[in-house]
XYZ file of C-alpha atoms in Angstrom:
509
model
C 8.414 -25.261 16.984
C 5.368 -25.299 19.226
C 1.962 -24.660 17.928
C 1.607 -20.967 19.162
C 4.446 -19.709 17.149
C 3.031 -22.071 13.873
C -0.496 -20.169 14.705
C 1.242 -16.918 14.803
C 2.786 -16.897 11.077
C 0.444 -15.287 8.326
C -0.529 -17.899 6.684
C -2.966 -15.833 4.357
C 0.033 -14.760 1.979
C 0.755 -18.172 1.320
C -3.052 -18.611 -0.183
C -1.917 -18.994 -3.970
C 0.288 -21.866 -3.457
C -2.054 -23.061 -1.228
C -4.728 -23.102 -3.533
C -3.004 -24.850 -5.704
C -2.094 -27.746 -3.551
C -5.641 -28.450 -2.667
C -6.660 -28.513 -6.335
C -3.773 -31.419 -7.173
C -4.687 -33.293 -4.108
C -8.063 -33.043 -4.611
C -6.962 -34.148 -7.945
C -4.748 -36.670 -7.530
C -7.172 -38.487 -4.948
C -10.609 -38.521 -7.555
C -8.127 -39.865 -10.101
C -7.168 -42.359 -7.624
C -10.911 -43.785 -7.012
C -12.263 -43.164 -9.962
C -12.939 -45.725 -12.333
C -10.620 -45.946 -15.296
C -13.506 -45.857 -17.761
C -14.677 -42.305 -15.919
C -13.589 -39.426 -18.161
C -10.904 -37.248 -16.757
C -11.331 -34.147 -19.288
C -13.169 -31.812 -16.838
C -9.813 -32.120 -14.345
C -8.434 -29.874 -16.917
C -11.327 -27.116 -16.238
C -10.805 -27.825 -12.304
C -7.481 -26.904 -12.643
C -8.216 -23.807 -14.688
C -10.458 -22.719 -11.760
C -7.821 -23.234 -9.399
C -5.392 -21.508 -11.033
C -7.928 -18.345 -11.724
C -8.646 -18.642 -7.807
C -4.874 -18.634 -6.936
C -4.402 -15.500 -8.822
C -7.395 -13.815 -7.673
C -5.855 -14.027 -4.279
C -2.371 -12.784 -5.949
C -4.247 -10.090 -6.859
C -5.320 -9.353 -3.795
C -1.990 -9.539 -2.492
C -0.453 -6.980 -4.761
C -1.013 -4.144 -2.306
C 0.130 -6.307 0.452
C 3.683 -5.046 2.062
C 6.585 -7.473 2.582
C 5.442 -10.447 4.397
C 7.822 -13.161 5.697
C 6.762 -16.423 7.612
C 8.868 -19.434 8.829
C 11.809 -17.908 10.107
C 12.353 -15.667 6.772
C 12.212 -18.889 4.663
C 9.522 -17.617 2.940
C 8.452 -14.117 1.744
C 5.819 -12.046 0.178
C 7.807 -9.268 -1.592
C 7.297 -7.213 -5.015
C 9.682 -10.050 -6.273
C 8.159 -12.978 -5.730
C 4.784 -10.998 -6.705
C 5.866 -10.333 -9.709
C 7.203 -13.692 -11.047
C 4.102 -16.152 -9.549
C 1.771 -13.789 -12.280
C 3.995 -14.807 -14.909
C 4.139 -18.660 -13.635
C 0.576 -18.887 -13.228
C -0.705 -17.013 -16.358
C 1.694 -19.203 -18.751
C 0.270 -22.237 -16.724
C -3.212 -21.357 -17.209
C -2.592 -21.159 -21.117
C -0.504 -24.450 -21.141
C -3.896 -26.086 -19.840
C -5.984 -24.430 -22.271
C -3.369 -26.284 -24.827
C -3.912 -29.358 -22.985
C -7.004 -29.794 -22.796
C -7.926 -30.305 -26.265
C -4.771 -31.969 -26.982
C -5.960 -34.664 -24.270
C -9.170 -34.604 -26.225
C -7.802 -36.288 -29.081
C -7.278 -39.512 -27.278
C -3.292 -39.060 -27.206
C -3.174 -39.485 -23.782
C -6.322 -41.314 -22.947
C -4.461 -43.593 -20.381
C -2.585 -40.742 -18.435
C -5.608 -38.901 -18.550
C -5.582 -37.889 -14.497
C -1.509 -37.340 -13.569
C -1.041 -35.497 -16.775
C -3.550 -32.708 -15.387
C -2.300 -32.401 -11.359
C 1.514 -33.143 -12.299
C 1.552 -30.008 -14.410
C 0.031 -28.342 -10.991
C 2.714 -29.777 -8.638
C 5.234 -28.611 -11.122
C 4.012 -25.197 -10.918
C 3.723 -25.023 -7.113
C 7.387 -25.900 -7.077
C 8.015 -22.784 -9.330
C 6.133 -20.301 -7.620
C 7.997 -21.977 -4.171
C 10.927 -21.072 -5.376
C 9.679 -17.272 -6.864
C 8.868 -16.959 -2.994
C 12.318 -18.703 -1.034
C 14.473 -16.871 0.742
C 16.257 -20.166 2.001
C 18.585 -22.162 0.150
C 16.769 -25.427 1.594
C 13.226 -24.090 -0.027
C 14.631 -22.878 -2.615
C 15.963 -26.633 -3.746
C 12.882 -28.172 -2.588
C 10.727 -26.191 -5.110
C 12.945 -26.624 -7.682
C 13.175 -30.375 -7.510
C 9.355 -30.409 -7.354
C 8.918 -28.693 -10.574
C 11.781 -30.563 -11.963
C 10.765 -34.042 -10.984
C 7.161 -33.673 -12.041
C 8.862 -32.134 -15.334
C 10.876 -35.443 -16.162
C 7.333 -37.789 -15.491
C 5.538 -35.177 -17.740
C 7.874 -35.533 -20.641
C 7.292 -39.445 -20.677
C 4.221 -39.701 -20.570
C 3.461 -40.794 -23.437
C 4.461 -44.411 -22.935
C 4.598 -46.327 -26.278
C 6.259 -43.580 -27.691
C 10.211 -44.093 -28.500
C 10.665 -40.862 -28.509
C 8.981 -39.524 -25.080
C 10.992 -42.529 -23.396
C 14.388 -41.441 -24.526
C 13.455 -37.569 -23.709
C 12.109 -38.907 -20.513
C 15.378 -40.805 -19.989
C 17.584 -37.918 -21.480
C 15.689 -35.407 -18.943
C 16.298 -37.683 -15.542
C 19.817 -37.948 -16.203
C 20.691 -34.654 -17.257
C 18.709 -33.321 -14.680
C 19.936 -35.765 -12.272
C 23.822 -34.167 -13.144
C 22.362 -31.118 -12.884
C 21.433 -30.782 -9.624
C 24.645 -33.235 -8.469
C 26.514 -29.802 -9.467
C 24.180 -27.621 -8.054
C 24.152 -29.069 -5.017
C 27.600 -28.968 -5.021
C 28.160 -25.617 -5.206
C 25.377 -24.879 -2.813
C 27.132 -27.161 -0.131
C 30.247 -24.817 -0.518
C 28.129 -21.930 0.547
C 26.939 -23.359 3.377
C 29.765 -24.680 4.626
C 31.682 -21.205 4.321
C 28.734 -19.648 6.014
C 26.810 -21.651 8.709
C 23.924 -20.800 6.954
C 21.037 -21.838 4.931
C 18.920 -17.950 4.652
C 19.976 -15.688 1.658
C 19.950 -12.874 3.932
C 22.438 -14.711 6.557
C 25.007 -15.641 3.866
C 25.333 -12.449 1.813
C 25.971 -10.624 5.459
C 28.789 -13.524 6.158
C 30.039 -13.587 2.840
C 30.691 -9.971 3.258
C 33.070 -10.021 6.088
C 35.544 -12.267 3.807
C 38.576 -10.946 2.912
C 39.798 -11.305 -0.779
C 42.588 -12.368 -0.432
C 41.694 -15.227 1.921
C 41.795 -19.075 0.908
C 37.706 -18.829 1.792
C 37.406 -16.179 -1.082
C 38.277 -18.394 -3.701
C 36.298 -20.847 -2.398
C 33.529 -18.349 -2.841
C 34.506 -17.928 -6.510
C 34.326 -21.937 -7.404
C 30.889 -22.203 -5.456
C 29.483 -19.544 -7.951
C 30.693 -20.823 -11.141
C 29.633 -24.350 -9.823
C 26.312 -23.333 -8.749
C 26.167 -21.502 -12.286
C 26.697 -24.473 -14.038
C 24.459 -26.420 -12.222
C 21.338 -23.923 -13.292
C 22.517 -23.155 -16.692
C 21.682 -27.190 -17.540
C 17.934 -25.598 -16.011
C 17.587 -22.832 -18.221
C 19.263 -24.857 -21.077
C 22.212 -22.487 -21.691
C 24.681 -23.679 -24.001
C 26.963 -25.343 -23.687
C 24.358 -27.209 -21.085
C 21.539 -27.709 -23.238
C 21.849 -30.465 -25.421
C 18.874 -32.207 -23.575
C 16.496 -29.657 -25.073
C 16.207 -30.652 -28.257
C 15.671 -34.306 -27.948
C 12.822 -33.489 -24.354
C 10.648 -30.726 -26.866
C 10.545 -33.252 -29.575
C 9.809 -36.168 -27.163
C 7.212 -34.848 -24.746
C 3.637 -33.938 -25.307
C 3.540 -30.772 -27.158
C 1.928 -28.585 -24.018
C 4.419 -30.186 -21.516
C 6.817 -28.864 -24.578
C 5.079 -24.969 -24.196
C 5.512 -25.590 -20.761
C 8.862 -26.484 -20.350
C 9.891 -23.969 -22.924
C 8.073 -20.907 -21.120
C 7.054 -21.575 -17.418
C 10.294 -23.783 -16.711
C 12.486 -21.216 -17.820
C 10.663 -18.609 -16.435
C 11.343 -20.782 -12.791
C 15.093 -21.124 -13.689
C 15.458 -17.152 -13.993
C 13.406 -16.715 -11.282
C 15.992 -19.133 -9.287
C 18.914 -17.579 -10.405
C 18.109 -13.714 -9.822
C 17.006 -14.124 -6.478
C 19.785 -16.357 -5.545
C 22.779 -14.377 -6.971
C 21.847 -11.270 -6.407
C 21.200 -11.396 -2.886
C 24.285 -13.399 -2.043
C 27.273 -12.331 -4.656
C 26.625 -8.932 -5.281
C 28.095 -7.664 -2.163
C 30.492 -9.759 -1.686
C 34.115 -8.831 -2.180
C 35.831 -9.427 -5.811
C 39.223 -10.365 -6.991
C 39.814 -6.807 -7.677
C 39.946 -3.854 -5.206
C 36.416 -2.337 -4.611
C 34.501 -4.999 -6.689
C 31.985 -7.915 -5.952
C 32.304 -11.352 -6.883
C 29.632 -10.989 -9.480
C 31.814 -8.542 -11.423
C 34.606 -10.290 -11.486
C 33.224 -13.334 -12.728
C 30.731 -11.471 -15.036
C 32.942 -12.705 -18.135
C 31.588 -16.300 -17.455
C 27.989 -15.135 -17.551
C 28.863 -12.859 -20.531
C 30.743 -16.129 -22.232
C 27.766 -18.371 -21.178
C 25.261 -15.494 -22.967
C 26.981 -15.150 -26.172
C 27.774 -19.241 -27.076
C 23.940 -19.122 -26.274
C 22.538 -17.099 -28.751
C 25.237 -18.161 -31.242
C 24.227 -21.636 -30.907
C 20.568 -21.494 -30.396
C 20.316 -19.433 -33.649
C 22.473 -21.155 -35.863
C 21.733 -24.672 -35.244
C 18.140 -23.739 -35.247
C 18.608 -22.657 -38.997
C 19.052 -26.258 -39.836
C 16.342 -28.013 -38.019
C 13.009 -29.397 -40.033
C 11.574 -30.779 -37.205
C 9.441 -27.891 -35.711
C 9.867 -28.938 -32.718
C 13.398 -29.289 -32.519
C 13.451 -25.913 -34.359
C 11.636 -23.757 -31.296
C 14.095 -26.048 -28.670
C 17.084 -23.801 -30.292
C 14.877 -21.281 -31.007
C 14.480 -21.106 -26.670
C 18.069 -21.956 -26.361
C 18.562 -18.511 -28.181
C 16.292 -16.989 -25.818
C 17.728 -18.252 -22.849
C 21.099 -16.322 -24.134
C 19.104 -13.208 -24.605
C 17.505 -13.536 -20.736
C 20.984 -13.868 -19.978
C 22.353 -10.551 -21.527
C 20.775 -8.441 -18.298
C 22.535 -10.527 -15.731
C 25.475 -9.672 -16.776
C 24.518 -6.040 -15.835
C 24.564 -6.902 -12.491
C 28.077 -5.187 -12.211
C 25.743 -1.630 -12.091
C 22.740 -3.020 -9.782
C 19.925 -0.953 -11.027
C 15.991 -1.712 -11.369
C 16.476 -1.827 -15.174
C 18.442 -5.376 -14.729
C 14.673 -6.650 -13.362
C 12.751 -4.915 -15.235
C 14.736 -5.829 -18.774
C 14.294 -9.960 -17.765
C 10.478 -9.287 -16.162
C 9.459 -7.931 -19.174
C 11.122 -9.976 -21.795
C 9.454 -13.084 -19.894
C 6.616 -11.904 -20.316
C 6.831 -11.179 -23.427
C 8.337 -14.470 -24.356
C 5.238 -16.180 -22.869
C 2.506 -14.623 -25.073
C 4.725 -14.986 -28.273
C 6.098 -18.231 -27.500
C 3.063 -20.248 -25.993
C 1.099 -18.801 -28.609
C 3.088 -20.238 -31.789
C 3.118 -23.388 -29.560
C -0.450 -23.508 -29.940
C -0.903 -22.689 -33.433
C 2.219 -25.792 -33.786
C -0.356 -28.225 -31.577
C -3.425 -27.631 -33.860
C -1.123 -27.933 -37.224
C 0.990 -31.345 -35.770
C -2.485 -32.983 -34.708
C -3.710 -31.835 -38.743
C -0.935 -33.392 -40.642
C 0.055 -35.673 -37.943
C 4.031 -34.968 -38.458
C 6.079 -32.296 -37.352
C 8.002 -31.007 -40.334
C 8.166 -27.990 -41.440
C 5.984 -27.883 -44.559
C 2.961 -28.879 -42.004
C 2.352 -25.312 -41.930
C 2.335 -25.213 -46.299
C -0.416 -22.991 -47.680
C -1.725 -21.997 -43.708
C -3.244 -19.063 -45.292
C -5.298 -20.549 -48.171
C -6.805 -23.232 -45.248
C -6.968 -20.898 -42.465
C -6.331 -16.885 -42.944
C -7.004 -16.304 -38.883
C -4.300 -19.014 -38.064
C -1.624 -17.400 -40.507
C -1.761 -14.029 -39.805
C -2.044 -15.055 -35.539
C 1.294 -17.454 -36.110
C 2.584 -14.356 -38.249
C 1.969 -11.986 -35.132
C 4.344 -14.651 -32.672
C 7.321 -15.452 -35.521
C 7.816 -11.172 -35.698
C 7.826 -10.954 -32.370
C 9.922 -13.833 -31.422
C 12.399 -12.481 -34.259
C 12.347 -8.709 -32.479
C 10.135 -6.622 -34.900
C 8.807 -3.496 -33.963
C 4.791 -3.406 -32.755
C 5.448 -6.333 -30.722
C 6.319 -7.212 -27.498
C 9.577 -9.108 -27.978
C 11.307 -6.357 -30.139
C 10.314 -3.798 -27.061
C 11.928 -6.858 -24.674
C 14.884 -7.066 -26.578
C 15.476 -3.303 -27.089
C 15.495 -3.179 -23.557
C 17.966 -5.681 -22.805
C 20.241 -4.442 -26.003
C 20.176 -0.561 -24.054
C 20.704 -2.659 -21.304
C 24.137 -4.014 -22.343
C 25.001 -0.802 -24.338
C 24.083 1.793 -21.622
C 25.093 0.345 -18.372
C 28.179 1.453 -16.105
C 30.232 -0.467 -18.203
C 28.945 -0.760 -21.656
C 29.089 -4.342 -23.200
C 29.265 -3.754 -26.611
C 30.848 -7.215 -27.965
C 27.198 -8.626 -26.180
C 25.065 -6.249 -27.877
C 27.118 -6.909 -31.219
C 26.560 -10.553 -31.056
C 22.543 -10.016 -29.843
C 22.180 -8.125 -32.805
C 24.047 -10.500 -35.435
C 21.946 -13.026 -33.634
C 18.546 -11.870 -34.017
C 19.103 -11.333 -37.728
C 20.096 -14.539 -38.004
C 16.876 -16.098 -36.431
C 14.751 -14.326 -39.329
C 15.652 -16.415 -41.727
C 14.490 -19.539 -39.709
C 11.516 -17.317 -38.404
C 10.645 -16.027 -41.575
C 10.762 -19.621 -43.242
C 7.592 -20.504 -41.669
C 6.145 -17.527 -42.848
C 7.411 -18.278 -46.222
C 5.605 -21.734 -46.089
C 2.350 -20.597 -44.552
C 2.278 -17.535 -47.619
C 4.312 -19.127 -50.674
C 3.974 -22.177 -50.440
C 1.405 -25.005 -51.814
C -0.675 -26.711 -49.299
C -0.979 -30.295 -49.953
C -4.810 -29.865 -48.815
C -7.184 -27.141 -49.032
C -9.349 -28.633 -46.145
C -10.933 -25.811 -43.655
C -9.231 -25.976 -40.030
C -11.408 -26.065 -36.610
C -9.926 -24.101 -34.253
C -11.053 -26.288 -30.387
C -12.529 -23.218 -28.513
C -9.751 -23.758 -25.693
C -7.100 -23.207 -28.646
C -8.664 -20.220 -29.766
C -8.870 -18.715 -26.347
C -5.133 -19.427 -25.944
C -4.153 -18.270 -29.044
C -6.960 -14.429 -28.554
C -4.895 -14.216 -24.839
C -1.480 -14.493 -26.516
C -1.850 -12.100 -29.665
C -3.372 -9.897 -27.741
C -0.516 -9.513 -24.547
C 1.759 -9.926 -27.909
C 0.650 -6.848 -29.778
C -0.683 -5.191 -26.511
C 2.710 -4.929 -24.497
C 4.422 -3.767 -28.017
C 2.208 -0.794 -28.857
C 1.445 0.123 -25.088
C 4.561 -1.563 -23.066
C 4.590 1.278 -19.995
C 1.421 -1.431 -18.749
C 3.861 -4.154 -18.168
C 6.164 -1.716 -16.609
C 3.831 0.416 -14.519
C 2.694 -3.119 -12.814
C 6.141 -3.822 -12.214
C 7.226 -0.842 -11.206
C 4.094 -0.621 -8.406
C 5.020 -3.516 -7.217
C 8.086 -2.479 -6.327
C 9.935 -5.707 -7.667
C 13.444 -4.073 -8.023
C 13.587 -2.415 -5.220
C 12.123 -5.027 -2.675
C 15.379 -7.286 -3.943
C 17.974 -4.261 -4.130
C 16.725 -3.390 -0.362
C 17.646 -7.017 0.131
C 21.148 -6.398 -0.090
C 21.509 -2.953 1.816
């Protein structure tokens, strides 16, 4: 590639991630030089700025038509659009969690990496929210992955962070073994690295050819691979033991932004390369004929995420199955992708968004109450509203919409995905049945907090501070919480202007 046709591309669209590089070299280098006695706090304002910047030029970019640069490896569509605001909002809250968690001296000796590794790790996700290449696509994710696995050790002299450090790497490391895998299947049955390239070759093969079910193993393999991502059962017994282990924002992060990446991965991946290619059946893609090991995968999900979650103590632990369950819920709409429509995007979209206001924001209310007490049981949060009223009632406002109840965002999120599964082209009504056993089963864990924080004694009766970067995070997340519940059309009109749904759909045309 000479330097004309390098000159040529439009750079500009690429500004966010961009951005966002500078700030974690720039970063990364003062930490560097800096003397080890310097404080390192304000890196976690710089970082702030530099993700507000990056989305300011997002914004910018929302009226921008489909870009793509390097040979279609990289694209500017209502897609990728739509998932970088999620990435970099959640981000911006996890640093307004870490911040004052840094302040209490926790991690006064990773003070600079802890700050432009969670950066890296989001560049990687909004890479991969913006590949149309199966190479780029990898490379983001093993950025965000790899500065995922330092992130959960960090905390050195803890036994804990080093086994969910340890646990992470080698899970991980199996992970994308299998992924890779399948992905070198694909490639070798196509020639070809672009999305675009192999859904057009995949289409010429016959079903009834050896190649086809070759096809068929690299998409359960590949499957596999990202389920261990997302942390879809029966893949996800890392979870647990990596939320308890690592710092509680890379936790919040993990849980929200992480997962959000993984989805992002997987729609843009399958969709544009399975859904038109021939089934097992007469007049029938591969996606639908394998859709009973999504629907499988989505069901052991929420079964197990819910139930084991109903024994857990450890808080913790308890919102690791708590986002297991989740992850089977995000995978209900996938499984719609035997009727392509924009609902499909629009159902995940807006239940991730959802899940990062409610979820990020009972993380932070869990970070102020574990640095309190300084355990992580359960009866930490014992008597919340006799100490602090304003932290009840905002933790109240995340547990009913986590559980699904109407006025908040999740229970719009998961109506949509249970019409979803109910109303499609073919209705899925064992899915919906076990979504809604499900969800009433993850009251009772829910509600127990709110039992403790109303009913029960509080072993003190000391007044809690709220750190002003806490209180931001927790004003931002109650209000997108109860917001995108009473008004939810917002979410959807943003989507819908973007033209997320369609951008992909015209993908495969």
């Amino acid at each position: 590639m000479d330097l004309d046709t390098l000159l040529s591309f439009e750079w500009s669209i690429m500004a966010p991630e961009f951005t966002i590089l500078i700030v974690a070299t720039i970063l990364s280098i003062a930490d560097l030089f800096m003397s080890k006695k310097v404080d390192r706090r304000p890196f976690g304002w710089i970082a702030i700025a530099g993700i507000i910047v990056a989305l300011a030029f997002l914004v910018g970019q929302l009226d921008h038509g489909f870009t793509e640069i390097l040979f279609d490896t990289y694209r500017l569509d209502g897609f990728s659009k739509a998932f970088k605001l999620i990435l970099l909002v959640g981000t911006l809250i996890v640093f307004l969690l870490a911040i004052p968690y840094e302040k209490e001296g926790k991690l006064s000796v990773y003070r600079g990496e802890f700050y432009y590794l969670l950066l890296t790790a989001l560049l990687g996700a909004m890479m991969m929210a913006s590949s149309a290449d199966i190479i780029t696509l990898f490379v983001g994710l093993e950025l965000l992955t790899i500065s995922s696995y330092i992130l959960a050790g960090l905390k050195k002299n803890s036994l804990k962070s080093n086994e969910a450090a340890m646990k992470y790497v080698v899970m991980g490391g199996i992970s994308t073994a299998i992924t890779l895998f399948g992905l070198s299947y694909i490639y070798g049955l196509t020639g070809s690295t672009k999305l675009v390239t192999i859904a057009q070759q995949l289409q010429t093969i016959s079903a009834d050819s050896q190649s086809h079910a070759l096809v068929a193993l690299a998409f359960i393999i590949t499957f596999v691979g990202l389920a261990f991502k997302i942390s879809s059962a029966p893949f996800h017994m890392w979870a647990p033991d990596v939320y308890e282990g690592a710092p509680t924002p890379v936790t919040a992060f993990l849980s929200v932004v992480s997962k959000a990446a993984g989805f992002t991965l997987i729609i843009r991946l399958f969709v544009t390369i399975f859904t038109t290619t021939p089934g097992l059946e007469m007049n029938t893609s591969i996606i639908q004929s394998l859709m009973i090991f999504i629907s499988v995968l989505a069901g052991i999900t929420m079964i197990i995420g819910n139930t084991v979650a109903l024994r857990q103590r450890n808080i913790k632990r308890l919102f690791a199955y708590s986002s297991i369950a989740h992850a089977g819920y995000l995978l209900v709409p996938l499984v719609g992708f035997t009727a392509l429509t924009p609902m499909i995007f629009e159902s995940t979209w807006f239940y991730l968004v959802a899940y990062l206001f409610m979820n990020l924001g009972a993380f932070t209310v869990i970070q102020l109450m574990i640095e309190k007490s300084k355990s992580e049981d359960l009866t930490i949060f014992s008597g919340l509203f006799y100490r602090s009223p304003l932290l009840a009632i905002v933790m109240t406002v995340f547990l009913v919409s986590l559980a699904g109840i109407p006025g908040t965002a999740g229970f719009i999120g998961k109506l949509n995905i249970f019409l979803g599964a109910l109303y499609g082209a073919e209705p899925h009504y064992v899915l919906a049945g076990v979504m809604m056993a499900t969800t009433v089963i993850s009251y009772f864990y829910y509600f127990g907090i709110m039992t403790q924080m109303f009913s029960r004694p509080a072993s003190s009766y000391s007044k809690i501070k709220i750190p002003a970067p806490l209180l931001i995070a927790m004003i931002i997340c109650a209000a997108g919480t109860l917001v995108l519940g009473i008004f939810p059309d917002l979410a959807f009109s943003i989507f819908g202007d973007l033209n997320a749904a369609e951008v992909l759909m015209g993908v495969l045309g």
